[in-house]
Amino acid sequence: QVQLVESGGGLVQPGGSLRLSCLASGRSFNTNRMGWYRQAPGKERELVATITGSGILNYAYSVKGRFTISRDNTKNTVDLQMNSLKPEDTAVYYCNVYTIVNNYWGQGTQVTVSS
């Protein structure tokens, strides 16, 4: 059974940093696209960043230059380093793994940016 478990969320002041981590279990996802999405209250879920199995990166315009996505295929993990955080980054962040036959989601981790 596939499970995605996120960790690393929390409360941080504007300008601060957080690192999110997602551990995928149940099978290997070395060749699959992994990524992070977020959903703020009253808004739709949106893409934050993705990374393919070959390392191709994609970022939302709003986070370019501030967030960095990375993966470790030996550990089946995908991380999101978030720097220069802004109040508008406040949301529940979800880990995602996309395969041809399924789209897997974690349970989400809350990130709150506030002074």
mmCIF file of C-alpha atoms in Angstrom:
data_model
loop_
_atom_site.group_PDB
_atom_site.id
_atom_site.type_symbol
_atom_site.label_atom_id
_atom_site.label_comp_id
_atom_site.label_asym_id
_atom_site.label_seq_id
_atom_site.Cartn_x
_atom_site.Cartn_y
_atom_site.Cartn_z
ATOM 1 C CA GLN A 1 0.000 0.000 0.000
ATOM 2 C CA VAL A 2 1.412 3.362 -1.049
ATOM 3 C CA GLN A 3 1.712 6.035 1.610
ATOM 4 C CA LEU A 4 3.082 9.584 1.459
ATOM 5 C CA VAL A 5 3.939 11.154 4.797
ATOM 6 C CA GLU A 6 4.856 14.838 5.032
ATOM 7 C CA SER A 7 6.769 16.507 7.831
ATOM 8 C CA GLY A 8 8.372 19.853 8.566
ATOM 9 C CA GLY A 9 5.472 22.274 8.594
ATOM 10 C CA GLY A 10 4.903 24.849 11.293
ATOM 11 C CA LEU A 11 4.736 28.512 12.210
ATOM 12 C CA VAL A 12 7.436 30.857 10.922
ATOM 13 C CA GLN A 13 7.871 34.612 10.757
ATOM 14 C CA PRO A 14 7.925 36.443 7.427
ATOM 15 C CA GLY A 15 11.361 36.148 5.880
ATOM 16 C CA GLY A 16 12.033 32.869 7.625
ATOM 17 C CA SER A 17 12.670 29.393 6.275
ATOM 18 C CA LEU A 18 11.149 25.945 6.546
ATOM 19 C CA ARG A 19 12.011 22.610 5.008
ATOM 20 C CA LEU A 20 9.276 20.136 4.157
ATOM 21 C CA SER A 21 10.000 16.470 3.628
ATOM 22 C CA CYS A 22 7.888 13.707 2.154
ATOM 23 C CA LEU A 23 8.612 10.013 2.554
ATOM 24 C CA ALA A 24 6.981 7.678 0.052
ATOM 25 C CA SER A 25 6.530 4.045 0.998
ATOM 26 C CA GLY A 26 5.000 0.992 -0.575
ATOM 27 C CA ARG A 27 6.962 1.029 -3.826
ATOM 28 C CA SER A 28 9.738 2.859 -5.604
ATOM 29 C CA PHE A 29 8.973 6.083 -7.458
ATOM 30 C CA ASN A 30 12.407 6.658 -8.975
ATOM 31 C CA THR A 31 11.033 7.277 -12.473
ATOM 32 C CA ASN A 32 7.918 9.188 -11.467
ATOM 33 C CA ARG A 33 7.254 12.880 -11.071
ATOM 34 C CA MET A 34 7.107 13.992 -7.453
ATOM 35 C CA GLY A 35 6.046 17.353 -6.198
ATOM 36 C CA TRP A 36 4.432 19.714 -3.775
ATOM 37 C CA TYR A 37 1.080 21.457 -3.986
ATOM 38 C CA ARG A 38 -0.628 23.794 -1.548
ATOM 39 C CA GLN A 39 -4.112 24.905 -0.648
ATOM 40 C CA ALA A 40 -4.898 28.099 1.196
ATOM 41 C CA PRO A 41 -8.254 28.654 2.935
ATOM 42 C CA GLY A 42 -10.971 29.400 0.402
ATOM 43 C CA LYS A 43 -8.708 28.703 -2.556
ATOM 44 C CA GLU A 44 -8.115 25.817 -4.915
ATOM 45 C CA ARG A 45 -5.125 23.527 -4.592
ATOM 46 C CA GLU A 46 -2.231 24.829 -6.664
ATOM 47 C CA LEU A 47 1.099 23.552 -7.885
ATOM 48 C CA VAL A 48 4.164 24.704 -5.967
ATOM 49 C CA ALA A 49 6.978 22.662 -7.504
ATOM 50 C CA THR A 50 7.592 19.342 -9.220
ATOM 51 C CA ILE A 51 10.614 17.259 -10.110
ATOM 52 C CA THR A 52 10.652 14.411 -12.613
ATOM 53 C CA GLY A 53 12.553 11.180 -12.266
ATOM 54 C CA SER A 54 15.252 12.601 -14.538
ATOM 55 C CA GLY A 55 15.484 15.795 -12.491
ATOM 56 C CA ILE A 56 13.515 18.260 -14.582
ATOM 57 C CA LEU A 57 12.207 21.011 -12.333
ATOM 58 C CA ASN A 58 9.068 23.108 -12.505
ATOM 59 C CA TYR A 59 8.116 25.919 -10.125
ATOM 60 C CA ALA A 60 5.130 28.152 -9.687
ATOM 61 C CA TYR A 61 6.028 31.712 -10.620
ATOM 62 C CA SER A 62 5.192 32.907 -7.109
ATOM 63 C CA VAL A 63 7.876 30.732 -5.497
ATOM 64 C CA LYS A 64 10.678 30.871 -8.086
ATOM 65 C CA GLY A 65 13.943 31.941 -6.531
ATOM 66 C CA ARG A 66 12.663 31.290 -2.998
ATOM 67 C CA PHE A 67 11.759 27.579 -2.961
ATOM 68 C CA THR A 68 13.900 24.626 -4.001
ATOM 69 C CA ILE A 69 12.609 21.119 -4.622
ATOM 70 C CA SER A 70 14.875 18.090 -4.426
ATOM 71 C CA ARG A 71 14.553 14.343 -4.280
ATOM 72 C CA ASP A 72 16.569 11.391 -3.021
ATOM 73 C CA ASN A 73 15.718 8.270 -4.972
ATOM 74 C CA THR A 74 17.676 6.063 -2.596
ATOM 75 C CA LYS A 75 15.377 7.120 0.234
ATOM 76 C CA ASN A 76 12.196 7.646 -1.810
ATOM 77 C CA THR A 77 11.874 11.185 -0.498
ATOM 78 C CA VAL A 78 11.111 14.602 -1.931
ATOM 79 C CA ASP A 79 11.924 17.788 -0.041
ATOM 80 C CA LEU A 80 10.922 21.419 -0.386
ATOM 81 C CA GLN A 81 13.260 24.071 0.983
ATOM 82 C CA MET A 82 11.318 27.285 1.485
ATOM 83 C CA ASN A 83 13.191 30.532 2.056
ATOM 84 C CA SER A 84 12.088 34.157 2.313
ATOM 85 C CA LEU A 85 8.634 33.025 3.311
ATOM 86 C CA LYS A 86 5.733 35.431 2.940
ATOM 87 C CA PRO A 87 2.322 35.515 4.627
ATOM 88 C CA GLU A 88 0.766 34.541 1.297
ATOM 89 C CA ASP A 89 2.677 31.251 1.455
ATOM 90 C CA THR A 90 0.411 30.205 4.312
ATOM 91 C CA ALA A 91 -1.381 27.012 3.288
ATOM 92 C CA VAL A 92 -1.618 23.293 3.756
ATOM 93 C CA TYR A 93 1.177 21.740 1.703
ATOM 94 C CA TYR A 94 0.618 18.367 0.065
ATOM 95 C CA CYS A 95 3.141 15.907 -1.279
ATOM 96 C CA ASN A 96 2.230 14.331 -4.604
ATOM 97 C CA VAL A 97 3.494 11.464 -6.723
ATOM 98 C CA TYR A 98 2.128 11.104 -10.245
ATOM 99 C CA THR A 99 2.066 7.795 -12.083
ATOM 100 C CA ILE A 100 0.242 6.753 -15.233
ATOM 101 C CA VAL A 101 -2.275 4.700 -13.279
ATOM 102 C CA ASN A 102 -2.596 6.707 -10.095
ATOM 103 C CA ASN A 103 -2.071 10.073 -8.457
ATOM 104 C CA TYR A 104 -0.957 9.778 -4.853
ATOM 105 C CA TRP A 105 -1.357 12.446 -2.155
ATOM 106 C CA GLY A 106 -0.113 12.871 1.367
ATOM 107 C CA GLN A 107 -2.297 14.038 4.233
ATOM 108 C CA GLY A 108 -0.862 17.558 4.158
ATOM 109 C CA THR A 109 1.186 19.671 6.528
ATOM 110 C CA GLN A 110 0.271 23.171 7.671
ATOM 111 C CA VAL A 111 2.628 26.055 6.970
ATOM 112 C CA THR A 112 1.766 29.361 8.614
ATOM 113 C CA VAL A 113 3.772 32.510 7.933
ATOM 114 C CA SER A 114 2.904 35.186 10.441
ATOM 115 C CA SER A 115 4.501 37.664 12.805
#
